[in-house]
PDB file of C-alpha atoms in Angstrom:
ATOM      1  CA  UNK A  86      10.048  33.459 -26.499  1.00  0.00           C
ATOM      2  CA  UNK A  87       8.235  31.483 -23.768  1.00  0.00           C
ATOM      3  CA  UNK A  88       4.665  30.365 -24.364  1.00  0.00           C
ATOM      4  CA  UNK A  89       1.993  30.464 -21.690  1.00  0.00           C
ATOM      5  CA  UNK A  90      -1.257  28.704 -21.119  1.00  0.00           C
ATOM      6  CA  UNK A  91      -3.602  30.009 -18.459  1.00  0.00           C
ATOM      7  CA  UNK A  92      -0.693  31.985 -17.055  1.00  0.00           C
ATOM      8  CA  UNK A  93       1.490  28.903 -16.663  1.00  0.00           C
ATOM      9  CA  UNK A  94       4.618  28.456 -18.737  1.00  0.00           C
ATOM     10  CA  UNK A  95       4.253  25.745 -21.282  1.00  0.00           C
ATOM     11  CA  UNK A  96       7.020  23.215 -20.919  1.00  0.00           C
ATOM     12  CA  UNK A  97       6.020  20.107 -22.705  1.00  0.00           C
ATOM     13  CA  UNK A  98       8.072  17.573 -20.765  1.00  0.00           C
ATOM     14  CA  UNK A  99       7.060  18.922 -17.324  1.00  0.00           C
ATOM     15  CA  UNK A 100       3.427  19.124 -18.327  1.00  0.00           C
ATOM     16  CA  UNK A 101       3.431  15.552 -19.535  1.00  0.00           C
ATOM     17  CA  UNK A 102       5.064  14.367 -16.361  1.00  0.00           C
ATOM     18  CA  UNK A 103       2.495  16.293 -14.355  1.00  0.00           C
ATOM     19  CA  UNK A 104      -0.391  14.762 -16.276  1.00  0.00           C
ATOM     20  CA  UNK A 105       1.072  11.241 -15.863  1.00  0.00           C
ATOM     21  CA  UNK A 106       1.167  11.880 -12.097  1.00  0.00           C
ATOM     22  CA  UNK A 107      -2.382  13.046 -12.058  1.00  0.00           C
ATOM     23  CA  UNK A 108      -3.597   9.985 -14.013  1.00  0.00           C
ATOM     24  CA  UNK A 109      -1.716   7.660 -11.673  1.00  0.00           C
ATOM     25  CA  UNK A 110      -3.215   9.346  -8.592  1.00  0.00           C
ATOM     26  CA  UNK A 111      -6.697   9.186  -9.977  1.00  0.00           C
ATOM     27  CA  UNK A 112      -6.267   5.545 -10.994  1.00  0.00           C
ATOM     28  CA  UNK A 113      -5.071   4.652  -7.518  1.00  0.00           C
ATOM     29  CA  UNK A 114      -8.028   6.359  -6.009  1.00  0.00           C
ATOM     30  CA  UNK A 115     -10.460   4.730  -8.417  1.00  0.00           C
ATOM     31  CA  UNK A 116      -8.941   1.304  -7.632  1.00  0.00           C
ATOM     32  CA  UNK A 117      -9.213   1.899  -3.902  1.00  0.00           C
ATOM     33  CA  UNK A 118     -12.937   2.919  -4.242  1.00  0.00           C
ATOM     34  CA  UNK A 119     -14.102   0.323  -6.782  1.00  0.00           C
ATOM     35  CA  UNK A 120     -11.918  -2.668  -6.301  1.00  0.00           C
ATOM     36  CA  UNK A 121     -12.628  -4.140  -2.878  1.00  0.00           C
ATOM     37  CA  UNK A 122     -10.355  -7.090  -1.849  1.00  0.00           C
ATOM     38  CA  UNK A 123     -12.008 -10.447  -1.482  1.00  0.00           C
ATOM     39  CA  UNK A 124     -12.612 -11.966   1.976  1.00  0.00           C
ATOM     40  CA  UNK A 125     -13.131 -15.607   2.804  1.00  0.00           C
ATOM     41  CA  UNK A 126     -16.412 -16.323   4.744  1.00  0.00           C
ATOM     42  CA  UNK A 127     -16.960 -18.869   7.400  1.00  0.00           C
ATOM     43  CA  UNK A 128     -18.228 -21.234   4.734  1.00  0.00           C
ATOM     44  CA  UNK A 129     -14.554 -22.029   4.041  1.00  0.00           C
ATOM     45  CA  UNK A 130     -13.780 -25.772   4.280  1.00  0.00           C
ATOM     46  CA  UNK A 131     -10.026 -25.165   4.171  1.00  0.00           C
ATOM     47  CA  UNK A 132      -9.462 -27.180   0.922  1.00  0.00           C
ATOM     48  CA  UNK A 133      -6.782 -24.736  -0.290  1.00  0.00           C
ATOM     49  CA  UNK A 134      -8.068 -24.524  -3.844  1.00  0.00           C
ATOM     50  CA  UNK A 135      -8.191 -20.731  -3.663  1.00  0.00           C
ATOM     51  CA  UNK A 136      -4.608 -20.339  -2.456  1.00  0.00           C
ATOM     52  CA  UNK A 137      -3.294 -22.372  -5.415  1.00  0.00           C
ATOM     53  CA  UNK A 138      -5.274 -20.282  -7.837  1.00  0.00           C
ATOM     54  CA  UNK A 139      -4.342 -16.805  -6.575  1.00  0.00           C
ATOM     55  CA  UNK A 140      -1.968 -15.205  -9.096  1.00  0.00           C
ATOM     56  CA  UNK A 141      -0.366 -12.859  -6.472  1.00  0.00           C
ATOM     57  CA  UNK A 142      -0.140 -15.216  -3.502  1.00  0.00           C
ATOM     58  CA  UNK A 143      -2.588 -13.209  -1.357  1.00  0.00           C
ATOM     59  CA  UNK A 144      -4.223 -16.294   0.273  1.00  0.00           C
ATOM     60  CA  UNK A 145      -2.735 -18.197   3.122  1.00  0.00           C
ATOM     61  CA  UNK A 146      -3.838 -20.854   5.588  1.00  0.00           C
ATOM     62  CA  UNK A 147      -5.385 -19.242   8.720  1.00  0.00           C
ATOM     63  CA  UNK A 148      -6.966 -20.617  11.912  1.00  0.00           C
ATOM     64  CA  UNK A 149      -9.489 -23.090  10.621  1.00  0.00           C
ATOM     65  CA  UNK A 150      -9.990 -21.319   7.248  1.00  0.00           C
ATOM     66  CA  UNK A 151      -7.949 -19.533   4.600  1.00  0.00           C
ATOM     67  CA  UNK A 152      -7.440 -15.784   4.767  1.00  0.00           C
ATOM     68  CA  UNK A 153      -6.815 -13.147   2.100  1.00  0.00           C
ATOM     69  CA  UNK A 154      -4.309 -10.341   2.631  1.00  0.00           C
ATOM     70  CA  UNK A 155      -6.278  -7.219   1.532  1.00  0.00           C
ATOM     71  CA  UNK A 156      -3.145  -5.333   0.681  1.00  0.00           C
ATOM     72  CA  UNK A 157      -2.008  -7.925  -1.787  1.00  0.00           C
ATOM     73  CA  UNK A 158      -5.352  -8.956  -3.215  1.00  0.00           C
ATOM     74  CA  UNK A 159      -6.015  -7.516  -6.745  1.00  0.00           C
ATOM     75  CA  UNK A 160      -9.674  -8.495  -6.755  1.00  0.00           C
ATOM     76  CA  UNK A 161      -9.376 -10.675  -9.784  1.00  0.00           C
ATOM     77  CA  UNK A 162     -11.894 -13.211  -8.492  1.00  0.00           C
ATOM     78  CA  UNK A 163      -9.801 -16.249  -9.362  1.00  0.00           C
ATOM     79  CA  UNK A 164     -10.246 -17.652  -5.821  1.00  0.00           C
ATOM     80  CA  UNK A 165     -14.001 -17.407  -6.072  1.00  0.00           C
ATOM     81  CA  UNK A 166     -13.945 -19.171  -9.386  1.00  0.00           C
ATOM     82  CA  UNK A 167     -12.437 -22.339  -7.929  1.00  0.00           C
ATOM     83  CA  UNK A 168     -13.915 -22.451  -4.445  1.00  0.00           C
ATOM     84  CA  UNK A 169     -16.344 -25.396  -4.197  1.00  0.00           C
ATOM     85  CA  UNK A 170     -18.465 -23.659  -1.492  1.00  0.00           C
ATOM     86  CA  UNK A 171     -18.245 -20.033  -2.652  1.00  0.00           C
ATOM     87  CA  UNK A 172     -16.412 -18.850   0.426  1.00  0.00           C
ATOM     88  CA  UNK A 173     -14.373 -16.000  -1.189  1.00  0.00           C
ATOM     89  CA  UNK A 174     -16.620 -12.957  -1.632  1.00  0.00           C
ATOM     90  CA  UNK A 175     -15.995  -9.381  -2.610  1.00  0.00           C
ATOM     91  CA  UNK A 176     -15.365  -7.328   0.524  1.00  0.00           C
TER      92      UNK A 176
END
């Protein structure tokens, strides 16, 4: 005999998979809203300390200052922690 919950068949494996998808979607949305990638201000002296500290390699040398790839940045703040002039800031 099939069990129902709120008119929907109860299939444990499918329901668990559905819940996991919901959690992942909501987590992605929360990360996009609350974790803004860092940006490097014009205070940058191009010393490269931030690039060496970034755990995901999101920082590269740009034109006169270093730049952060917003799609790669995980907002960990490691770059800001080593910068001697405080150029990396939350975007």
